[in-house]
PDB file of C-alpha atoms and ligand atoms in Angstrom:
ATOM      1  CA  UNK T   2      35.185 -31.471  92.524  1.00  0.00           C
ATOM      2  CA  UNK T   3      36.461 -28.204  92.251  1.00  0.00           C
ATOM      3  CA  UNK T   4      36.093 -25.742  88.759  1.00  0.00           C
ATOM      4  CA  UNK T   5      38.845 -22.901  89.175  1.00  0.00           C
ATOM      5  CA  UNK T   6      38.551 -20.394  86.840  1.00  0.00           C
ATOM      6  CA  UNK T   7      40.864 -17.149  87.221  1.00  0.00           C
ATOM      7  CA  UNK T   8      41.076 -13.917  84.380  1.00  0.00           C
ATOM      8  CA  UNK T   9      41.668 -10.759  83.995  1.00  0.00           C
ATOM      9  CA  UNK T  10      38.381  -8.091  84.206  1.00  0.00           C
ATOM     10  CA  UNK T  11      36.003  -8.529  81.347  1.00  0.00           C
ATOM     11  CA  UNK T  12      37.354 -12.094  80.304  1.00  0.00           C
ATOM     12  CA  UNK T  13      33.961 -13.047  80.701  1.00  0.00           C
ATOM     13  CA  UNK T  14      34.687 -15.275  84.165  1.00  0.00           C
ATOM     14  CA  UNK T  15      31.555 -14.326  86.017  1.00  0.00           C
ATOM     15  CA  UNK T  16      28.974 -15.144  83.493  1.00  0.00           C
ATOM     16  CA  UNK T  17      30.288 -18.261  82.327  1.00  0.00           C
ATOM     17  CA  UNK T  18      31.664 -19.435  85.848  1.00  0.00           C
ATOM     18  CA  UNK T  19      27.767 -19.138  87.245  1.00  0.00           C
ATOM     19  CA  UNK T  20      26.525 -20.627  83.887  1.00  0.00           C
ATOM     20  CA  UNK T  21      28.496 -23.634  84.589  1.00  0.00           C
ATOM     21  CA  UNK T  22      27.886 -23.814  88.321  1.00  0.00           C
ATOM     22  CA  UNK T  23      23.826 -24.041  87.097  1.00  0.00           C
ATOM     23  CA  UNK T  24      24.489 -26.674  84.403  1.00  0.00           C
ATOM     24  CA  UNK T  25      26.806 -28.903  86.618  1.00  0.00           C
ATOM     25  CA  UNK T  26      24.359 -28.200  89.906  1.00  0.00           C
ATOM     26  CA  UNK T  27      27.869 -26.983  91.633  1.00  0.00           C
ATOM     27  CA  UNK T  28      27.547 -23.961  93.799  1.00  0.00           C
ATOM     28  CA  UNK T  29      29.051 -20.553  92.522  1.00  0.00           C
ATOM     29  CA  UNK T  30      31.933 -18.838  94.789  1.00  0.00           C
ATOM     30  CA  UNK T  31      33.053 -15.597  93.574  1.00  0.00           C
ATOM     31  CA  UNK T  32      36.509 -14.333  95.326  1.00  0.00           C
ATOM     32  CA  UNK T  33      35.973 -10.419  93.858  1.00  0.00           C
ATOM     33  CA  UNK T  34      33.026  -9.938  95.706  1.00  0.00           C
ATOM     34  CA  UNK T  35      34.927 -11.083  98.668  1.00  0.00           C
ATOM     35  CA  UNK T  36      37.482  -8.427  98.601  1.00  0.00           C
ATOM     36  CA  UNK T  37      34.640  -5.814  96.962  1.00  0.00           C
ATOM     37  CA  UNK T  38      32.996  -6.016 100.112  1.00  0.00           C
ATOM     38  CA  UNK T  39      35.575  -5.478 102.298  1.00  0.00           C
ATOM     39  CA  UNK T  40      36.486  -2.487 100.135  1.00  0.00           C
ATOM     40  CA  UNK T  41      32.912  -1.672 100.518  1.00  0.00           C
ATOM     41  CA  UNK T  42      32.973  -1.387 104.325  1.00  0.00           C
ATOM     42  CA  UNK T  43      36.722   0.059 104.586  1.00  0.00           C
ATOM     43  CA  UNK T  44      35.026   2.909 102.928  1.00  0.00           C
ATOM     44  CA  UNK T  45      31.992   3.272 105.241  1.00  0.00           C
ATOM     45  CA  UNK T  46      33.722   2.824 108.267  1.00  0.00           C
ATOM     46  CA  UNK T  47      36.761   5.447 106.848  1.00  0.00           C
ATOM     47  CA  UNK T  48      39.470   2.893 107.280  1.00  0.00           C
ATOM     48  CA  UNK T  49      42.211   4.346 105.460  1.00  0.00           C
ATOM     49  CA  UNK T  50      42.990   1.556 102.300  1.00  0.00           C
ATOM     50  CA  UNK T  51      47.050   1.380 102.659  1.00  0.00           C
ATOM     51  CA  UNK T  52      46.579   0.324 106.507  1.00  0.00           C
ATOM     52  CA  UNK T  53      46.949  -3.789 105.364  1.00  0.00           C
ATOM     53  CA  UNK T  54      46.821  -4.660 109.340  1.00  0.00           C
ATOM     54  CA  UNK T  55      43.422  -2.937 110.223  1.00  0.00           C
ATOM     55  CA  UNK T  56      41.913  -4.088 106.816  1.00  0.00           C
ATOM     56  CA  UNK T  57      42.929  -7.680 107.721  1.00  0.00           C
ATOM     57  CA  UNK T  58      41.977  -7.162 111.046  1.00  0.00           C
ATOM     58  CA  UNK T  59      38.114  -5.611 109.560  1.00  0.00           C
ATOM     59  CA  UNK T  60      38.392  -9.278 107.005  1.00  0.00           C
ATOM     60  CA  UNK T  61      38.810 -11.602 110.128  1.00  0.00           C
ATOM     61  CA  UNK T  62      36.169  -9.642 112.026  1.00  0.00           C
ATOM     62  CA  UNK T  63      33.685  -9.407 109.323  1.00  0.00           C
ATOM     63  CA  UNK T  64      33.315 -12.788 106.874  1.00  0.00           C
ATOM     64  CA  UNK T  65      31.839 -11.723 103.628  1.00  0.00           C
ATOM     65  CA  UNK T  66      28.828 -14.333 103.387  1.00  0.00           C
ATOM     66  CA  UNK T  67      27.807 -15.425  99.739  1.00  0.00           C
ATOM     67  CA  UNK T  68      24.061 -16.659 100.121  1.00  0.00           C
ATOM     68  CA  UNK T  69      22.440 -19.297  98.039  1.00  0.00           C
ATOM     69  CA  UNK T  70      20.366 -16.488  95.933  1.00  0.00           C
ATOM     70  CA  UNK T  71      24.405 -14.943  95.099  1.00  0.00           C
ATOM     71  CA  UNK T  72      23.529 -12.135  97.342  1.00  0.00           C
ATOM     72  CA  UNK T  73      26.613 -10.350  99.168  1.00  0.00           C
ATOM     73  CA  UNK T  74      26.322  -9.546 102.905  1.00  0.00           C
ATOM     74  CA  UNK T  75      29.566  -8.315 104.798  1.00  0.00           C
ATOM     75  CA  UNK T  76      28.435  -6.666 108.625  1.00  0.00           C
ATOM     76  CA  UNK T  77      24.836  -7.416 108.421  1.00  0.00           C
ATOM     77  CA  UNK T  78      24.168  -5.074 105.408  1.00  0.00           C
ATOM     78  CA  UNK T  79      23.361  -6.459 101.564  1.00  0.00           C
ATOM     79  CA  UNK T  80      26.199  -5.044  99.652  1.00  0.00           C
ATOM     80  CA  UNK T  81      25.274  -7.004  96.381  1.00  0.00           C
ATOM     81  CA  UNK T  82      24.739  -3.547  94.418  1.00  0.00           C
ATOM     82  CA  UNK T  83      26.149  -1.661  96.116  1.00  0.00           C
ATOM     83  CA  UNK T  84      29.919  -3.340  95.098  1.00  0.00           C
ATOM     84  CA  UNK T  85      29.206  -3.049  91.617  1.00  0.00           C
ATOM     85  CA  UNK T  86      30.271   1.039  91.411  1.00  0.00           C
ATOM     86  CA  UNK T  87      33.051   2.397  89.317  1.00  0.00           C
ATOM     87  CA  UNK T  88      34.391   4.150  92.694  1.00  0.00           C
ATOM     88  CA  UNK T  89      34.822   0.013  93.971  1.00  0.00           C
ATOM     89  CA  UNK T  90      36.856  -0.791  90.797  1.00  0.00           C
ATOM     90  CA  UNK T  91      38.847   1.531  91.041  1.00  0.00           C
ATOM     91  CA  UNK T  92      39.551   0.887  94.475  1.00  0.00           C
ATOM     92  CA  UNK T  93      39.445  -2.633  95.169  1.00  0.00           C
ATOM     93  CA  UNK T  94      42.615  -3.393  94.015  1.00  0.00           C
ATOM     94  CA  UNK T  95      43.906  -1.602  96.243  1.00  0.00           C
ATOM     95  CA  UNK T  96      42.214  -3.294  99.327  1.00  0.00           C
ATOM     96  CA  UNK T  97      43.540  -6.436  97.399  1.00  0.00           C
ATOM     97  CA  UNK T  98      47.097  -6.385  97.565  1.00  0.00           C
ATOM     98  CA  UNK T  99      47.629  -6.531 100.904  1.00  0.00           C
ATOM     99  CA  UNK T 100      48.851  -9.787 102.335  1.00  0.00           C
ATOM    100  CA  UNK T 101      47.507  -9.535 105.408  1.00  0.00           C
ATOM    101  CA  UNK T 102      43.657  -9.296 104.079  1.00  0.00           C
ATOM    102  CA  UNK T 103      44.794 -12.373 101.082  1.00  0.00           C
ATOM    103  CA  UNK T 104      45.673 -14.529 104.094  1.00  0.00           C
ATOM    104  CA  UNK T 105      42.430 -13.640 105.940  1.00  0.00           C
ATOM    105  CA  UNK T 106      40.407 -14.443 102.045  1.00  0.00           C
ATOM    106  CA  UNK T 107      41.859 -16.980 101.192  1.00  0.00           C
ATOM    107  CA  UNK T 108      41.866 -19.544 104.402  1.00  0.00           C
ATOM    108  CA  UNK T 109      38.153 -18.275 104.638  1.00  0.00           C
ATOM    109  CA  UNK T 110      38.119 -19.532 100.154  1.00  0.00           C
ATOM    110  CA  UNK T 111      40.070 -22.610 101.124  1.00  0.00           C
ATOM    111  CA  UNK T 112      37.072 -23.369 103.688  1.00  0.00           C
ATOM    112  CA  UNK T 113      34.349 -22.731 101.298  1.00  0.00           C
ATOM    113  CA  UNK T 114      36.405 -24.917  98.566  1.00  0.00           C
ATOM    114  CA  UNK T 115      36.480 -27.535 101.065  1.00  0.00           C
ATOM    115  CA  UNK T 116      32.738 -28.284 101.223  1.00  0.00           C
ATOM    116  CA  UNK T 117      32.783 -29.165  97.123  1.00  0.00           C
ATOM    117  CA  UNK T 118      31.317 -29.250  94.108  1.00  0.00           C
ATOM    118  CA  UNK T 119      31.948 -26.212  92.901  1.00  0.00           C
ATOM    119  CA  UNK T 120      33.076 -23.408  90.731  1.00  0.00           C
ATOM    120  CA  UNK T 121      35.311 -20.725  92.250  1.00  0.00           C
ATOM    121  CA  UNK T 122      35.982 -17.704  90.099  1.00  0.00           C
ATOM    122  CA  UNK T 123      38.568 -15.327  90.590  1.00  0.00           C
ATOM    123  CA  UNK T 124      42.435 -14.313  90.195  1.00  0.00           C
ATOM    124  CA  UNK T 125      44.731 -16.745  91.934  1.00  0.00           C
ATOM    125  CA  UNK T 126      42.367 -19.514  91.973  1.00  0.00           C
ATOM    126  CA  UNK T 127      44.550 -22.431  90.532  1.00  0.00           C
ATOM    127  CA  UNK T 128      47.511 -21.265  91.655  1.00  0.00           C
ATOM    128  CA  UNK T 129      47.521 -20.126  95.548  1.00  0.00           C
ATOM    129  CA  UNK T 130      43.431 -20.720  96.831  1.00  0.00           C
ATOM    130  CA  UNK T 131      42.856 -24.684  95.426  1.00  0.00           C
ATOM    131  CA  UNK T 132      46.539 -25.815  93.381  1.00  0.00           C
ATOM    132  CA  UNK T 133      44.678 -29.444  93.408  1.00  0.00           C
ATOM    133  CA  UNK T 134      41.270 -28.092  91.586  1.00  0.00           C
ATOM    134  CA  UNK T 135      40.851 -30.793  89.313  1.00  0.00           C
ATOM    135  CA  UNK T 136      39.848 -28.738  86.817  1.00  0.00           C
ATOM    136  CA  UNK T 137      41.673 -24.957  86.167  1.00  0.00           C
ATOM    137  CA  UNK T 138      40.672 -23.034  83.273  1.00  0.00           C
ATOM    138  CA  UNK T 139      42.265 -18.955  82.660  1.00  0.00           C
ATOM    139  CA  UNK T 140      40.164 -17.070  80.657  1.00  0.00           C
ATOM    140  CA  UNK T 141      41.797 -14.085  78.974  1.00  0.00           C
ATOM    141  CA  UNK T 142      40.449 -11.759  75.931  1.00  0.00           C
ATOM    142  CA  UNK T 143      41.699  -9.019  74.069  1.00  0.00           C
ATOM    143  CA  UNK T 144      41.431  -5.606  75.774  1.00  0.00           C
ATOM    144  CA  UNK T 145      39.255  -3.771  73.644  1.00  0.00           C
ATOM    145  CA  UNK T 146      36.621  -6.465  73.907  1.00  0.00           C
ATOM    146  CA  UNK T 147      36.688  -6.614  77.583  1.00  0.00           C
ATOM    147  CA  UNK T 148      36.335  -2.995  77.928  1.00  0.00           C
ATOM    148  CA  UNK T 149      33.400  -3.146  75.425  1.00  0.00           C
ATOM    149  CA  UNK T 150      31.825  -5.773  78.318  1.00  0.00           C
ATOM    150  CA  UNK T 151      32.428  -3.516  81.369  1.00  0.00           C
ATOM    151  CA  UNK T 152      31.327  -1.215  78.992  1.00  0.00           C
ATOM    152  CA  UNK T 153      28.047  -2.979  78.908  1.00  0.00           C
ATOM    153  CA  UNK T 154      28.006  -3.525  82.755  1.00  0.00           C
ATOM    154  CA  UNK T 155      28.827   0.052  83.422  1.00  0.00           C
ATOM    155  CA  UNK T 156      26.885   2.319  81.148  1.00  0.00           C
ATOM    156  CA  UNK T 157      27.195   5.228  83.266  1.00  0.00           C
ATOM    157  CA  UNK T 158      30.982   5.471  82.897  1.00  0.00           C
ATOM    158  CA  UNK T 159      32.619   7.244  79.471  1.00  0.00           C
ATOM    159  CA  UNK T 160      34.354   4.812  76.850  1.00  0.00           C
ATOM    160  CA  UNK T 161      37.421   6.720  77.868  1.00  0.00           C
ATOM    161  CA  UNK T 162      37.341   6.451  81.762  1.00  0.00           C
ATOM    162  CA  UNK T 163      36.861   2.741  81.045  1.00  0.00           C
ATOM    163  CA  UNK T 164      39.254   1.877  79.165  1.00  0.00           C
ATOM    164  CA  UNK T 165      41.747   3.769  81.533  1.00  0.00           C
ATOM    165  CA  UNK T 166      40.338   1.941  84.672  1.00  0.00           C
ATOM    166  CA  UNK T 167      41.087  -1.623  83.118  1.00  0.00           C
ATOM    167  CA  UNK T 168      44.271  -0.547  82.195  1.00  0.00           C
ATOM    168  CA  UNK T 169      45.062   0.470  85.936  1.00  0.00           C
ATOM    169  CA  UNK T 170      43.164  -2.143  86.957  1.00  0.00           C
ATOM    170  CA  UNK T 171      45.474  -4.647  85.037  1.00  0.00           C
ATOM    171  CA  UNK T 172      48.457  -3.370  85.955  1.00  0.00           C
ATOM    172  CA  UNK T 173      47.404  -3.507  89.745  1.00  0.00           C
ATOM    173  CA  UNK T 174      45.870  -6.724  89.354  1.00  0.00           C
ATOM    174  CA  UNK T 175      48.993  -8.153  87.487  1.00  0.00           C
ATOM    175  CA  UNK T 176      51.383  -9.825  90.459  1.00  0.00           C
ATOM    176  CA  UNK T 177      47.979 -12.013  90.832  1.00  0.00           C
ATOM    177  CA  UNK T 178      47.307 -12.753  87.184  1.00  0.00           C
ATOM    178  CA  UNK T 179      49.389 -15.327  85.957  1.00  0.00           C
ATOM    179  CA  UNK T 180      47.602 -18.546  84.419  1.00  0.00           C
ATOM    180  CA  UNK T 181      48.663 -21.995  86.458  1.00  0.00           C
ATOM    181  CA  UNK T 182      51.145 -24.053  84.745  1.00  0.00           C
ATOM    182  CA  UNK T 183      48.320 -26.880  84.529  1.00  0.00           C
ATOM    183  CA  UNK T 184      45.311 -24.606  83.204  1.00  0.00           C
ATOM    184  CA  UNK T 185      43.693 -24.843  79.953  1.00  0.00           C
ATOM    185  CA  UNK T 186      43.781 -21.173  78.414  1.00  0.00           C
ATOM    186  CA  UNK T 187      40.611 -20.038  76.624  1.00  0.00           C
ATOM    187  CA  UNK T 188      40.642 -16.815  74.327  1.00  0.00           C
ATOM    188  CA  UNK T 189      37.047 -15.668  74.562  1.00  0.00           C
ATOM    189  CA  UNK T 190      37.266 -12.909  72.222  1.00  0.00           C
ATOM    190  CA  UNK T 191      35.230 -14.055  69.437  1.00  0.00           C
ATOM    191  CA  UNK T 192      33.619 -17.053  71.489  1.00  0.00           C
ATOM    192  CA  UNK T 193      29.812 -16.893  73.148  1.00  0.00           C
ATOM    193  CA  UNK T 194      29.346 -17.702  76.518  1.00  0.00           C
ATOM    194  CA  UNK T 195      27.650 -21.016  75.725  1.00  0.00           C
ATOM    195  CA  UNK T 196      30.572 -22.482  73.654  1.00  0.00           C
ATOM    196  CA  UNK T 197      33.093 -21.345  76.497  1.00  0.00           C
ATOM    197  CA  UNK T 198      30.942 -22.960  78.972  1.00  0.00           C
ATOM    198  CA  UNK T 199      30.330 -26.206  76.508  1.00  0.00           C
ATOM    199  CA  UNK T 200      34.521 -26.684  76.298  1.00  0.00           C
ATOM    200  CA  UNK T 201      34.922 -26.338  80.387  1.00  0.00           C
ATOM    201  CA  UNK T 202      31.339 -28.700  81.326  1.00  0.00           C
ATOM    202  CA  UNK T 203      33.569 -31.029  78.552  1.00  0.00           C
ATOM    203  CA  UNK T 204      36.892 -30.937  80.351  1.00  0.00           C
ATOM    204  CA  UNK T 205      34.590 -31.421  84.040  1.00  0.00           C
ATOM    205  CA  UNK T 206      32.534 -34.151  82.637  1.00  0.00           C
ATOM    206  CA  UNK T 207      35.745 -35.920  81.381  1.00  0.00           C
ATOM    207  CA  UNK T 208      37.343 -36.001  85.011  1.00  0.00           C
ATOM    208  CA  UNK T 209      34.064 -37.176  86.632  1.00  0.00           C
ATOM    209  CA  UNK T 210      33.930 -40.800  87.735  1.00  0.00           C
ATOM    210  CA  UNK T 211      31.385 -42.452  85.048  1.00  0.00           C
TER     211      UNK T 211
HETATM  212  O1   DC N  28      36.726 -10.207  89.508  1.00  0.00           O
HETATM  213  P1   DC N  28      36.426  -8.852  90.148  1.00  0.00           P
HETATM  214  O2   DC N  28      36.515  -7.707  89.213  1.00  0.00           O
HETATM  215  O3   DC N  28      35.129  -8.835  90.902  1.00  0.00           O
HETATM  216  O4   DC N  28      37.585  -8.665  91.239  1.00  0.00           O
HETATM  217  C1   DC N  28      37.645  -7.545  92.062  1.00  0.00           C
HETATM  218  C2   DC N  28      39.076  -7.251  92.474  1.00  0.00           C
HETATM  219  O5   DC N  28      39.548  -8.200  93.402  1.00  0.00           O
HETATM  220  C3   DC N  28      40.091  -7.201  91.334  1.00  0.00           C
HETATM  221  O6   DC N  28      40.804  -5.979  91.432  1.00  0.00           O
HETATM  222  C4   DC N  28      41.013  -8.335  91.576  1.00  0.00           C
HETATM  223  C5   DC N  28      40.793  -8.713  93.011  1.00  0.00           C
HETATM  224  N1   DC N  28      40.783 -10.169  93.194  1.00  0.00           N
HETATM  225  C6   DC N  28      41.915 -10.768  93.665  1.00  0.00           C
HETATM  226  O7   DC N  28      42.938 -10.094  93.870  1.00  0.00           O
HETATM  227  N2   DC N  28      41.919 -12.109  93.888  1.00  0.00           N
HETATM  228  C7   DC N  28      40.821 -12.840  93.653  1.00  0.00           C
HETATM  229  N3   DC N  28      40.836 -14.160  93.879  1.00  0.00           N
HETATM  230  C8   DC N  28      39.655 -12.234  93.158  1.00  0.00           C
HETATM  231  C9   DC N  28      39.662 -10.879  92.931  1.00  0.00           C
END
């Protein structure tokens, strides 16, 4: 079975989409980290971010590799902290939209999807990676509470500066972030992460074969 779960930043997708993958004993695939750590290595090998052929070129060259401890390797090298920076927010969008590095992601998704059972997390999830995932969920939550997560997640960076990056962020992100016509929305504004999870393990459990 597949879980797709798609969101804008700070809807709370990553902690409740690995939360679920532990309860259901599905494996966790997050598609941000894919193109994170291609951004990460565009950077360090100065590949300039509007050239779309070279970066989907560096994609087909390099597969990101998601290991069973959710560590992030892209070119031999452990990126999983090193993708978390303020400098890769900002410019991982850009990486993003270009359609020749989505082709090279998503087949590579598609692939990963393929083996099963489990929860893929990301922006065009139910819509373009897995349109059969028998279960699609879009997470969404007002602004100011998202910011107040990445807030959490990125202490180093000014309330101000944050709020401006998930603004950009959004707007960049935005071609990609439209719920599929089949998923159950969840505002998780005033929800925790256990009754989020609780309402999707419900809608999985209910498609399982008894
Ligand atoms: O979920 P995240 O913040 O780790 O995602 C990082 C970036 O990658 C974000 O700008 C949106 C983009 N992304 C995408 O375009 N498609 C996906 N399936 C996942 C992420």
């Amino acid at each position: 079975m597949i879980v797709a779960i798609d969101g804008p930043a700070g809807a709370g997708k990553s902690t409740v989409a690995q939360r679920l993958a532990e309860r259901l004993g599905f494996r966790y695939l997050d598609t941000g980290a894919m193109y994170r750590a291609l951004t990460w290595l565009a950077i360090s090998r100065s590949v300039p971010l509007a050239q779309g052929e070279r970066l989907g070129e560096l994609a087909e060259e390099y597969p990101v590799i998601l290991d069973a401890q959710r560590r992030v390797w892209i070119a031999d090298t452990d990126v999983t902290s090193s993708i978390r920076k303020s400098d890769i927010d900002r410019l991982v969008p850009v990486v993003a939209r270009h359609p020749q590095v989505r082709s090279v992601m998503r087949a590579r998704q598609r692939e990963l999807a393929e083996e099963g059972d489990v929860v893929i997390e990301g922006r065009d999830i139910g819509t373009v990676v897995a349109p059969d995932a028998e279960v699609k969920v879009y997470l969404n939550a007002e602004r100011a509470v998202r910011a107040k997560r990445r807030m959490a997640e990125r202490p180093e960076i000014g309330a101000d500066a944050l709020a401006t990056d998930l603004r950009l962020r959004d707007e960049s992100d935005a071609a990609r972030m439209r719920p599929a016509e089949d998923a159950i929305q969840i505002d998780t504004t005033g929800l925790d992460v256990d009754d989020v999870v609780d309402q999707i393990e419900e809608l999985v459990r209910a498609r399982q074969p008894a």
